[in-house]
Amino acid sequence: GNKVTVVLGAQWGDEGKGKVVDLLATESDGVCFFLLQGGNNAGHTVVVDGKEYDFHLFPSGIINPKAISFIGNGVVIHLPGLFEEAEKNEKKGLKDWEKRLIISDRAHIVFDFHQAVDGLQEVQRQAQEGKNIGTTKKGIGPTYSSKAARTGLRICDLLSDFDEFSSRFKNLAQQYKSMFPTLEIDVEGQLKKLKGYAEKIRPMVRDGVYFMYEALHGSPKKILVEGANAALLDIDFGTYPFVTSSNCTVGGVCTGLGVPPQHVGDVYGVVKAYTTRVGIGAFPTEQINEIGDLLQSRGHEWGVTTGRKRRCGWLDLVILKYAHMINGFTALALTKLDILDVLDEIKIGVAYKLGGKRIPYFPANQEILQKVEVEYETMPGWKTDTTGARKWEDLPPKAQNYIRCVENHVGVPDVFSSLVKWVGVGKSRESMIQLF
């Protein structure tokens, strides 16, 4: 059968996954399937023919007229958000998307009240603990809570008996109203809108399990999975509680799409040449100084979804190794190397210390992670513009050393193979250098 190629973030998100997916898609001529697992809070920007598209719920392959895009059961879907996003991108030239989009009938629905509750919970956390999680207020967390509490409603429910759906919707709304007395929900108004959306999406909805089975066992085709978020935002393996509500590591491909493990082929980790993080939480290699400011401004580090400035710091190989242990990357894409072009010296975090001793693991507990000391390796900067580089030989030797240093620490499977397969030195598709 067909193998699935998976592209996953290896840090705290915003590594440039869309670009790697885009690159892999252009290599294939046949029909391509794009799949998405994870929530719709992750924004990704894809530039095609000089036009910038912003996606949240759509897999970035939706631009490709030859491709089918599939939103898996692991994604939670806010229907007004889906159509709003479609409209925005239609204005930029996205055509016929509804003919190319397939939605799993097992995906859970994000309701407007989930979004309202998300905002109220953040306000509550701020009041009680003096800090919030920094969610995108898109209702993701509350929807996954409903899912885990088994009170959630799915696309299949919306499309079957509407009276049954309405009564379950009213019950759920009532539950939230009793928890949050200030919450106002226009139940009848929302149900009316949902009925309209039901008819709009009905042609796109399929049984996701059968759809995936046919894609895996049918004619040969390229199947690409784009994971939302990143390893350190995974509900199990991330820096809990400052994480998303789903599994965005490789296991999410099996559970979020219905793909058996033996169909998972290459797993590509996308890693930025430095580290960024949105919102609060421990960040050992963070640079709250002119280095951090420089990375922030040169790298245009603010969120697609929220417009928040991203916190910036040196590349942290402890995080990358940890992500590699969980995901088993077959290769890495190292993006935004050109952002480091102007630095005199560059540091790479190679180990964590607690009480002066190296620790051989990534601490699960936030308070401990706040206390770790980072051991750095310092390298001279290359002080050369790399944005014109198109092959390995074009990169300055010091930049090549930086890349080799990453490979050596993360652990190359054997002497003859490399781990970094692509190096990104700019925005365009052409600026991804392929090494092997």
CSV table of C-alpha atoms in Angstrom, one decimal:
chain,number,residue,atom,x,y,z
A,1,GLY,CA,0.0,0.0,0.0
A,2,ASN,CA,0.9,3.7,0.0
A,3,LYS,CA,3.1,5.1,2.7
A,4,VAL,CA,2.3,8.3,4.5
A,5,THR,CA,4.9,11.0,4.7
A,6,VAL,CA,4.6,13.0,8.0
A,7,VAL,CA,5.8,16.6,8.6
A,8,LEU,CA,6.0,17.5,12.3
A,9,GLY,CA,7.2,20.5,14.2
A,10,ALA,CA,10.1,19.7,16.4
A,11,GLN,CA,10.0,22.7,18.8
A,12,TRP,CA,7.2,24.9,20.1
A,13,GLY,CA,5.6,25.5,16.7
A,14,ASP,CA,6.2,28.1,13.9
A,15,GLU,CA,9.1,26.2,12.5
A,16,GLY,CA,7.9,26.5,8.8
A,17,LYS,CA,6.1,23.2,8.3
A,18,GLY,CA,3.9,24.5,5.5
A,19,LYS,CA,7.0,25.2,3.4
A,20,VAL,CA,8.3,21.7,3.7
A,21,VAL,CA,4.8,20.2,2.9
A,22,ASP,CA,4.6,22.5,-0.1
A,23,LEU,CA,8.1,21.4,-1.2
A,24,LEU,CA,7.2,17.7,-0.9
A,25,ALA,CA,4.0,18.3,-2.8
A,26,THR,CA,5.7,19.9,-5.8
A,27,GLU,CA,8.0,16.9,-6.2
A,28,SER,CA,5.0,14.7,-7.0
A,29,ASP,CA,3.1,14.8,-10.2
A,30,GLY,CA,0.2,12.4,-9.4
A,31,VAL,CA,-2.7,12.9,-7.1
A,32,CYS,CA,-1.6,14.0,-3.7
A,33,PHE,CA,-3.5,13.7,-0.5
A,34,PHE,CA,-2.9,16.3,2.3
A,35,LEU,CA,-4.1,15.4,5.7
A,36,LEU,CA,-4.3,17.4,8.9
A,37,GLN,CA,-4.4,16.4,12.5
A,38,GLY,CA,-4.5,18.7,15.5
A,39,GLY,CA,-6.6,21.8,16.2
A,40,ASN,CA,-7.3,24.9,14.1
A,41,ASN,CA,-5.4,27.3,16.3
A,42,ALA,CA,-2.2,26.8,14.5
A,43,GLY,CA,-1.8,29.4,11.8
A,44,HIS,CA,0.4,28.7,8.8
A,45,THR,CA,1.4,30.9,6.0
A,46,VAL,CA,2.1,29.6,2.5
A,47,VAL,CA,3.5,31.7,-0.3
A,48,VAL,CA,2.6,30.6,-3.8
A,49,ASP,CA,3.3,32.8,-6.9
A,50,GLY,CA,4.0,35.8,-4.7
A,51,LYS,CA,0.6,35.5,-3.0
A,52,GLU,CA,0.5,34.9,0.8
A,53,TYR,CA,-2.3,32.6,2.0
A,54,ASP,CA,-3.1,32.2,5.7
A,55,PHE,CA,-4.5,28.8,6.8
A,56,HIS,CA,-5.7,27.6,10.2
A,57,LEU,CA,-8.2,24.8,9.5
A,58,PHE,CA,-7.2,24.0,5.9
A,59,PRO,CA,-4.3,21.8,5.2
A,60,SER,CA,-1.8,23.9,3.3
A,61,GLY,CA,-2.2,21.6,0.3
A,62,ILE,CA,-5.7,23.1,-0.4
A,63,ILE,CA,-4.0,25.5,-2.9
A,64,ASN,CA,-2.9,22.6,-5.0
A,65,PRO,CA,-5.6,22.0,-7.7
A,66,LYS,CA,-4.4,18.4,-8.2
A,67,ALA,CA,-4.6,17.5,-4.6
A,68,ILE,CA,-7.3,16.3,-2.2
A,69,SER,CA,-7.2,17.7,1.3
A,70,PHE,CA,-8.6,15.8,4.2
A,71,ILE,CA,-9.4,17.2,7.7
A,72,GLY,CA,-9.1,14.2,10.0
A,73,ASN,CA,-11.1,13.1,13.0
A,74,GLY,CA,-8.5,14.4,15.4
A,75,VAL,CA,-9.2,18.0,14.3
A,76,VAL,CA,-11.8,20.1,16.0
A,77,ILE,CA,-13.8,22.2,13.6
A,78,HIS,CA,-15.4,25.6,14.0
A,79,LEU,CA,-17.7,25.8,11.0
A,80,PRO,CA,-18.0,29.6,10.8
A,81,GLY,CA,-14.2,29.8,11.0
A,82,LEU,CA,-13.9,27.3,8.2
A,83,PHE,CA,-16.1,29.3,5.8
A,84,GLU,CA,-14.6,32.6,6.9
A,85,GLU,CA,-11.1,31.3,6.1
A,86,ALA,CA,-12.3,30.0,2.8
A,87,GLU,CA,-13.8,33.4,1.9
A,88,LYS,CA,-10.6,35.3,2.9
A,89,ASN,CA,-8.5,33.0,0.7
A,90,GLU,CA,-10.9,33.0,-2.2
A,91,LYS,CA,-10.3,36.7,-2.4
A,92,LYS,CA,-6.6,35.9,-2.8
A,93,GLY,CA,-7.4,33.5,-5.6
A,94,LEU,CA,-8.2,30.2,-4.0
A,95,LYS,CA,-10.7,28.4,-6.3
A,96,ASP,CA,-12.9,25.3,-6.1
A,97,TRP,CA,-11.7,24.4,-2.6
A,98,GLU,CA,-15.0,22.7,-1.7
A,99,LYS,CA,-14.4,20.1,-4.5
A,100,ARG,CA,-11.0,19.2,-3.1
A,101,LEU,CA,-11.8,19.2,0.7
A,102,ILE,CA,-12.9,16.1,2.6
A,103,ILE,CA,-13.9,16.3,6.2
A,104,SER,CA,-14.0,13.3,8.5
A,105,ASP,CA,-17.5,12.7,10.0
A,106,ARG,CA,-15.9,11.8,13.3
A,107,ALA,CA,-14.3,15.3,13.8
A,108,HIS,CA,-15.7,17.2,16.8
A,109,ILE,CA,-17.4,20.5,16.4
A,110,VAL,CA,-16.2,23.7,18.0
A,111,PHE,CA,-19.3,25.8,19.0
A,112,ASP,CA,-19.3,29.6,19.5
A,113,PHE,CA,-19.9,29.0,23.2
A,114,HIS,CA,-16.7,26.9,23.4
A,115,GLN,CA,-14.9,30.0,22.1
A,116,ALA,CA,-16.6,32.2,24.7
A,117,VAL,CA,-15.7,29.7,27.5
A,118,ASP,CA,-12.1,29.7,26.3
A,119,GLY,CA,-11.9,33.4,26.9
A,120,LEU,CA,-13.7,33.2,30.2
A,121,GLN,CA,-11.4,30.4,31.5
A,122,GLU,CA,-8.3,32.5,30.5
A,123,VAL,CA,-9.7,35.5,32.5
A,124,GLN,CA,-10.4,33.1,35.4
A,125,ARG,CA,-6.8,31.7,35.4
A,126,GLN,CA,-5.4,35.2,35.3
A,127,ALA,CA,-7.5,36.2,38.3
A,128,GLN,CA,-6.8,33.0,40.3
A,129,GLU,CA,-3.2,32.2,39.5
A,130,GLY,CA,-1.9,35.5,38.1
A,131,LYS,CA,-1.1,33.8,34.9
A,132,ASN,CA,-3.0,32.2,32.0
A,133,ILE,CA,-2.0,29.6,29.5
A,134,GLY,CA,-2.1,32.0,26.6
A,135,THR,CA,-4.5,30.1,24.5
A,136,THR,CA,-5.7,31.5,21.1
A,137,LYS,CA,-9.2,31.7,22.5
A,138,LYS,CA,-10.4,29.7,19.5
A,139,GLY,CA,-12.3,27.2,21.7
A,140,ILE,CA,-9.9,24.3,21.1
A,141,GLY,CA,-9.3,23.4,24.8
A,142,PRO,CA,-13.0,23.4,25.8
A,143,THR,CA,-13.9,21.4,22.7
A,144,TYR,CA,-11.4,18.7,23.5
A,145,SER,CA,-12.7,18.8,27.1
A,146,SER,CA,-16.2,18.1,25.8
A,147,LYS,CA,-14.7,15.3,23.7
A,148,ALA,CA,-13.0,13.7,26.7
A,149,ALA,CA,-16.0,14.2,28.9
A,150,ARG,CA,-18.1,12.5,26.2
A,151,THR,CA,-20.5,15.4,25.9
A,152,GLY,CA,-19.1,16.6,22.5
A,153,LEU,CA,-20.9,16.7,19.2
A,154,ARG,CA,-19.4,15.5,16.0
A,155,ILE,CA,-19.9,16.3,12.3
A,156,CYS,CA,-21.8,13.0,11.9
A,157,ASP,CA,-24.3,14.1,14.6
A,158,LEU,CA,-24.9,17.4,12.8
A,159,LEU,CA,-25.6,15.6,9.6
A,160,SER,CA,-28.0,12.9,10.9
A,161,ASP,CA,-31.1,13.6,13.0
A,162,PHE,CA,-31.2,17.4,13.6
A,163,ASP,CA,-33.8,17.2,16.5
A,164,GLU,CA,-31.5,14.8,18.3
A,165,PHE,CA,-28.6,17.0,17.6
A,166,SER,CA,-30.5,20.1,18.9
A,167,SER,CA,-31.4,18.5,22.2
A,168,ARG,CA,-27.8,17.4,22.8
A,169,PHE,CA,-26.6,20.9,21.8
A,170,LYS,CA,-29.1,22.5,24.3
A,171,ASN,CA,-27.9,20.2,27.1
A,172,LEU,CA,-24.2,21.1,26.4
A,173,ALA,CA,-25.1,24.8,26.3
A,174,GLN,CA,-27.0,24.4,29.6
A,175,GLN,CA,-24.0,22.7,31.3
A,176,TYR,CA,-21.7,25.6,30.3
A,177,LYS,CA,-24.2,28.2,31.4
A,178,SER,CA,-24.4,26.6,34.9
A,179,MET,CA,-20.6,26.7,35.1
A,180,PHE,CA,-20.3,30.2,33.8
A,181,PRO,CA,-23.3,32.3,34.9
A,182,THR,CA,-22.2,35.3,32.8
A,183,LEU,CA,-22.2,33.3,29.6
A,184,GLU,CA,-24.8,34.3,27.2
A,185,ILE,CA,-25.8,31.7,24.5
A,186,ASP,CA,-28.3,32.4,21.7
A,187,VAL,CA,-29.3,28.7,21.4
A,188,GLU,CA,-31.9,29.1,18.7
A,189,GLY,CA,-29.8,31.5,16.7
A,190,GLN,CA,-26.8,29.2,16.8
A,191,LEU,CA,-28.9,26.1,15.9
A,192,LYS,CA,-30.3,27.9,12.9
A,193,LYS,CA,-26.8,28.8,11.7
A,194,LEU,CA,-25.6,25.2,12.3
A,195,LYS,CA,-28.5,23.9,10.2
A,196,GLY,CA,-27.3,26.1,7.3
A,197,TYR,CA,-23.7,25.0,7.7
A,198,ALA,CA,-24.8,21.3,7.7
A,199,GLU,CA,-26.1,21.7,4.2
A,200,LYS,CA,-23.0,23.5,3.0
A,201,ILE,CA,-20.6,20.9,4.3
A,202,ARG,CA,-22.7,17.8,3.6
A,203,PRO,CA,-21.1,17.1,0.2
A,204,MET,CA,-17.6,17.3,1.7
A,205,VAL,CA,-18.1,14.9,4.6
A,206,ARG,CA,-17.0,11.3,4.3
A,207,ASP,CA,-16.5,8.4,6.7
A,208,GLY,CA,-12.8,9.1,7.4
A,209,VAL,CA,-11.8,5.5,8.1
A,210,TYR,CA,-13.0,4.2,4.8
A,211,PHE,CA,-11.6,7.2,3.0
A,212,MET,CA,-8.1,6.7,4.5
A,213,TYR,CA,-8.2,3.0,3.8
A,214,GLU,CA,-8.9,3.6,0.2
A,215,ALA,CA,-6.2,6.2,-0.1
A,216,LEU,CA,-3.7,3.9,1.5
A,217,HIS,CA,-4.6,0.8,-0.5
A,218,GLY,CA,-5.7,2.4,-3.8
A,219,SER,CA,-3.6,3.5,-6.8
A,220,PRO,CA,-0.1,4.7,-6.0
A,221,LYS,CA,-0.2,8.3,-4.7
A,222,LYS,CA,1.7,10.6,-2.5
A,223,ILE,CA,0.1,11.1,0.9
A,224,LEU,CA,1.3,13.9,3.1
A,225,VAL,CA,0.4,14.6,6.6
A,226,GLU,CA,0.9,18.0,8.1
A,227,GLY,CA,0.8,17.9,11.9
A,228,ALA,CA,-0.5,21.0,13.6
A,229,ASN,CA,1.5,22.6,16.5
A,230,ALA,CA,4.7,20.8,17.5
A,231,ALA,CA,6.4,18.3,19.8
A,232,LEU,CA,6.7,20.6,22.8
A,233,LEU,CA,3.0,21.5,22.6
A,234,ASP,CA,1.8,17.9,22.7
A,235,ILE,CA,-0.7,17.2,25.4
A,236,ASP,CA,1.3,14.2,26.7
A,237,PHE,CA,4.9,15.1,25.9
A,238,GLY,CA,4.9,18.9,25.7
A,239,THR,CA,5.7,21.5,28.4
A,240,TYR,CA,2.4,20.8,30.3
A,241,PRO,CA,0.2,22.8,31.2
A,242,PHE,CA,1.4,25.2,28.5
A,243,VAL,CA,0.4,22.9,25.6
A,244,THR,CA,-2.3,22.3,23.1
A,245,SER,CA,-5.1,19.8,23.8
A,246,SER,CA,-4.2,17.1,21.4
A,247,ASN,CA,-1.3,14.8,20.4
A,248,CYS,CA,0.8,16.6,17.8
A,249,THR,CA,3.6,14.0,17.8
A,250,VAL,CA,3.7,11.0,15.4
A,251,GLY,CA,1.1,9.0,17.3
A,252,GLY,CA,-1.4,11.6,16.4
A,253,VAL,CA,-1.1,10.5,12.8
A,254,CYS,CA,-2.5,7.1,13.7
A,255,THR,CA,-5.2,8.3,16.1
A,256,GLY,CA,-6.0,11.6,14.4
A,257,LEU,CA,-6.5,10.2,10.9
A,258,GLY,CA,-7.0,6.5,11.3
A,259,VAL,CA,-3.7,5.3,9.8
A,260,PRO,CA,-2.2,2.0,11.0
A,261,PRO,CA,1.5,2.5,12.1
A,262,GLN,CA,2.9,0.3,9.3
A,263,HIS,CA,1.7,2.8,6.8
A,264,VAL,CA,3.8,5.6,8.3
A,265,GLY,CA,6.8,6.2,6.1
A,266,ASP,CA,9.2,9.1,6.4
A,267,VAL,CA,8.8,11.3,9.4
A,268,TYR,CA,10.3,14.7,8.8
A,269,GLY,CA,11.0,17.0,11.7
A,270,VAL,CA,11.0,20.8,11.0
A,271,VAL,CA,13.3,22.8,13.2
A,272,LYS,CA,14.1,26.5,13.1
A,273,ALA,CA,17.8,27.4,13.2
A,274,TYR,CA,17.0,29.1,16.6
A,275,THR,CA,14.2,28.6,19.1
A,276,THR,CA,10.9,30.6,19.5
A,277,ARG,CA,8.0,30.2,21.8
A,278,VAL,CA,4.7,32.0,22.0
A,279,GLY,CA,3.0,32.8,25.4
A,280,ILE,CA,4.3,31.8,28.8
A,281,GLY,CA,6.1,28.8,30.1
A,282,ALA,CA,9.7,27.7,30.6
A,283,PHE,CA,12.2,28.5,27.8
A,284,PRO,CA,15.7,27.6,28.9
A,285,THR,CA,17.6,29.1,25.9
A,286,GLU,CA,15.6,32.3,25.8
A,287,GLN,CA,17.6,35.5,25.2
A,288,ILE,CA,15.9,38.5,26.8
A,289,ASN,CA,18.5,40.9,25.3
A,290,GLU,CA,19.7,42.3,22.0
A,291,ILE,CA,20.2,38.8,20.6
A,292,GLY,CA,16.6,37.9,21.3
A,293,ASP,CA,15.5,41.3,19.8
A,294,LEU,CA,17.6,40.7,16.7
A,295,LEU,CA,16.2,37.2,16.1
A,296,GLN,CA,12.7,38.6,16.7
A,297,SER,CA,12.9,41.4,14.2
A,298,ARG,CA,15.1,39.7,11.5
A,299,GLY,CA,12.9,36.5,11.8
A,300,HIS,CA,9.6,38.5,11.8
A,301,GLU,CA,8.6,36.5,14.8
A,302,TRP,CA,5.0,37.2,15.6
A,303,GLY,CA,2.1,34.8,15.4
A,304,VAL,CA,-0.1,34.3,12.3
A,305,THR,CA,-3.1,33.6,14.5
A,306,THR,CA,-2.6,36.1,17.4
A,307,GLY,CA,-0.1,38.7,16.2
A,308,ARG,CA,1.7,38.1,19.5
A,309,LYS,CA,5.5,38.6,19.5
A,310,ARG,CA,7.3,35.4,19.8
A,311,ARG,CA,10.0,34.9,22.5
A,312,CYS,CA,13.3,34.0,20.9
A,313,GLY,CA,16.5,32.2,21.9
A,314,TRP,CA,19.4,30.0,20.8
A,315,LEU,CA,18.8,26.6,19.2
A,316,ASP,CA,18.1,24.1,22.0
A,317,LEU,CA,19.3,20.6,21.1
A,318,VAL,CA,18.0,19.1,24.3
A,319,ILE,CA,14.5,19.8,23.0
A,320,LEU,CA,15.3,18.6,19.5
A,321,LYS,CA,16.8,15.3,20.8
A,322,TYR,CA,13.7,14.9,23.0
A,323,ALA,CA,11.4,15.4,20.0
A,324,HIS,CA,13.5,13.0,18.0
A,325,MET,CA,13.2,10.3,20.7
A,326,ILE,CA,9.4,10.6,20.5
A,327,ASN,CA,8.9,10.9,16.8
A,328,GLY,CA,11.9,9.0,15.3
A,329,PHE,CA,12.6,11.6,12.6
A,330,THR,CA,14.0,10.0,9.4
A,331,ALA,CA,15.3,13.5,8.4
A,332,LEU,CA,15.2,17.1,9.5
A,333,ALA,CA,14.5,20.4,7.7
A,334,LEU,CA,16.4,23.2,9.3
A,335,THR,CA,14.7,26.5,8.5
A,336,LYS,CA,15.5,30.2,8.7
A,337,LEU,CA,19.3,29.7,8.8
A,338,ASP,CA,19.6,33.1,7.0
A,339,ILE,CA,18.3,34.9,10.1
A,340,LEU,CA,21.7,34.1,11.8
A,341,ASP,CA,23.7,35.6,9.0
A,342,VAL,CA,24.6,38.8,10.8
A,343,LEU,CA,25.8,37.3,14.1
A,344,ASP,CA,29.4,37.4,15.3
A,345,GLU,CA,29.0,34.3,17.3
A,346,ILE,CA,26.3,31.7,17.6
A,347,LYS,CA,25.5,29.5,20.5
A,348,ILE,CA,23.8,26.1,20.6
A,349,GLY,CA,22.3,24.6,23.8
A,350,VAL,CA,23.7,21.1,24.0
A,351,ALA,CA,22.8,20.0,27.6
A,352,TYR,CA,20.8,21.0,30.7
A,353,LYS,CA,22.4,21.1,34.1
A,354,LEU,CA,20.7,21.0,37.5
A,355,GLY,CA,22.8,21.9,40.5
A,356,GLY,CA,25.9,21.9,38.3
A,357,LYS,CA,25.3,18.3,37.0
A,358,ARG,CA,24.2,17.4,33.5
A,359,ILE,CA,20.9,15.7,33.4
A,360,PRO,CA,20.2,13.1,30.7
A,361,TYR,CA,16.5,13.8,30.2
A,362,PHE,CA,14.1,16.7,29.4
A,363,PRO,CA,12.3,17.6,32.7
A,364,ALA,CA,8.6,17.0,32.8
A,365,ASN,CA,7.9,19.4,35.6
A,366,GLN,CA,7.6,23.1,34.8
A,367,GLU,CA,9.2,24.3,38.0
A,368,ILE,CA,12.3,22.1,37.4
A,369,LEU,CA,12.5,23.2,33.8
A,370,GLN,CA,12.5,26.8,34.9
A,371,LYS,CA,15.6,26.1,37.0
A,372,VAL,CA,17.8,24.3,34.5
A,373,GLU,CA,21.0,25.9,33.4
A,374,VAL,CA,21.9,25.5,29.7
A,375,GLU,CA,25.4,24.3,28.6
A,376,TYR,CA,26.3,26.0,25.3
A,377,GLU,CA,28.7,25.3,22.5
A,378,THR,CA,29.8,28.6,21.0
A,379,MET,CA,30.7,28.9,17.3
A,380,PRO,CA,31.9,31.8,15.2
A,381,GLY,CA,29.2,33.3,12.9
A,382,TRP,CA,29.7,33.3,9.2
A,383,LYS,CA,28.8,37.0,8.6
A,384,THR,CA,27.8,36.3,5.0
A,385,ASP,CA,24.4,36.6,3.3
A,386,THR,CA,23.2,33.0,2.7
A,387,THR,CA,19.8,33.9,1.0
A,388,GLY,CA,21.3,33.3,-2.4
A,389,ALA,CA,22.6,29.8,-1.6
A,390,ARG,CA,20.9,27.0,-3.6
A,391,LYS,CA,23.1,24.1,-2.8
A,392,TRP,CA,25.3,22.8,0.0
A,393,GLU,CA,28.5,24.1,-1.6
A,394,ASP,CA,27.1,27.7,-1.7
A,395,LEU,CA,26.9,27.8,2.1
A,396,PRO,CA,29.9,29.3,4.0
A,397,PRO,CA,32.0,26.7,5.8
A,398,LYS,CA,31.0,28.1,9.2
A,399,ALA,CA,27.3,27.6,8.3
A,400,GLN,CA,28.1,24.1,7.2
A,401,ASN,CA,29.8,23.5,10.6
A,402,TYR,CA,26.7,24.8,12.4
A,403,ILE,CA,24.5,22.2,10.5
A,404,ARG,CA,27.0,19.4,11.1
A,405,CYS,CA,27.1,20.3,14.8
A,406,VAL,CA,23.3,19.9,15.0
A,407,GLU,CA,23.5,16.5,13.3
A,408,ASN,CA,26.3,15.2,15.6
A,409,HIS,CA,24.4,16.1,18.7
A,410,VAL,CA,21.0,14.9,17.7
A,411,GLY,CA,22.5,11.6,16.7
A,412,VAL,CA,23.1,10.5,13.2
A,413,PRO,CA,21.7,6.9,12.7
A,414,ASP,CA,25.0,5.7,11.2
A,415,VAL,CA,28.2,7.1,9.9
A,416,PHE,CA,27.2,7.2,6.3
A,417,SER,CA,23.9,9.0,6.6
A,418,SER,CA,23.0,12.6,7.3
A,419,LEU,CA,20.0,13.8,9.3
A,420,VAL,CA,19.5,17.3,7.9
A,421,LYS,CA,17.9,16.9,4.5
A,422,TRP,CA,16.9,20.5,3.8
A,423,VAL,CA,18.2,23.9,4.8
A,424,GLY,CA,16.0,26.9,4.5
A,425,VAL,CA,17.6,30.3,3.7
A,426,GLY,CA,14.6,32.4,2.7
A,427,LYS,CA,10.9,32.7,2.1
A,428,SER,CA,10.5,31.3,-1.4
A,429,ARG,CA,10.2,27.6,-2.4
A,430,GLU,CA,13.6,27.9,-4.2
A,431,SER,CA,15.4,28.8,-1.0
A,432,MET,CA,15.1,25.4,0.5
A,433,ILE,CA,18.4,23.7,-0.2
A,434,GLN,CA,18.2,19.9,-0.5
A,435,LEU,CA,21.2,18.1,0.8
A,436,PHE,CA,20.4,14.5,-0.2
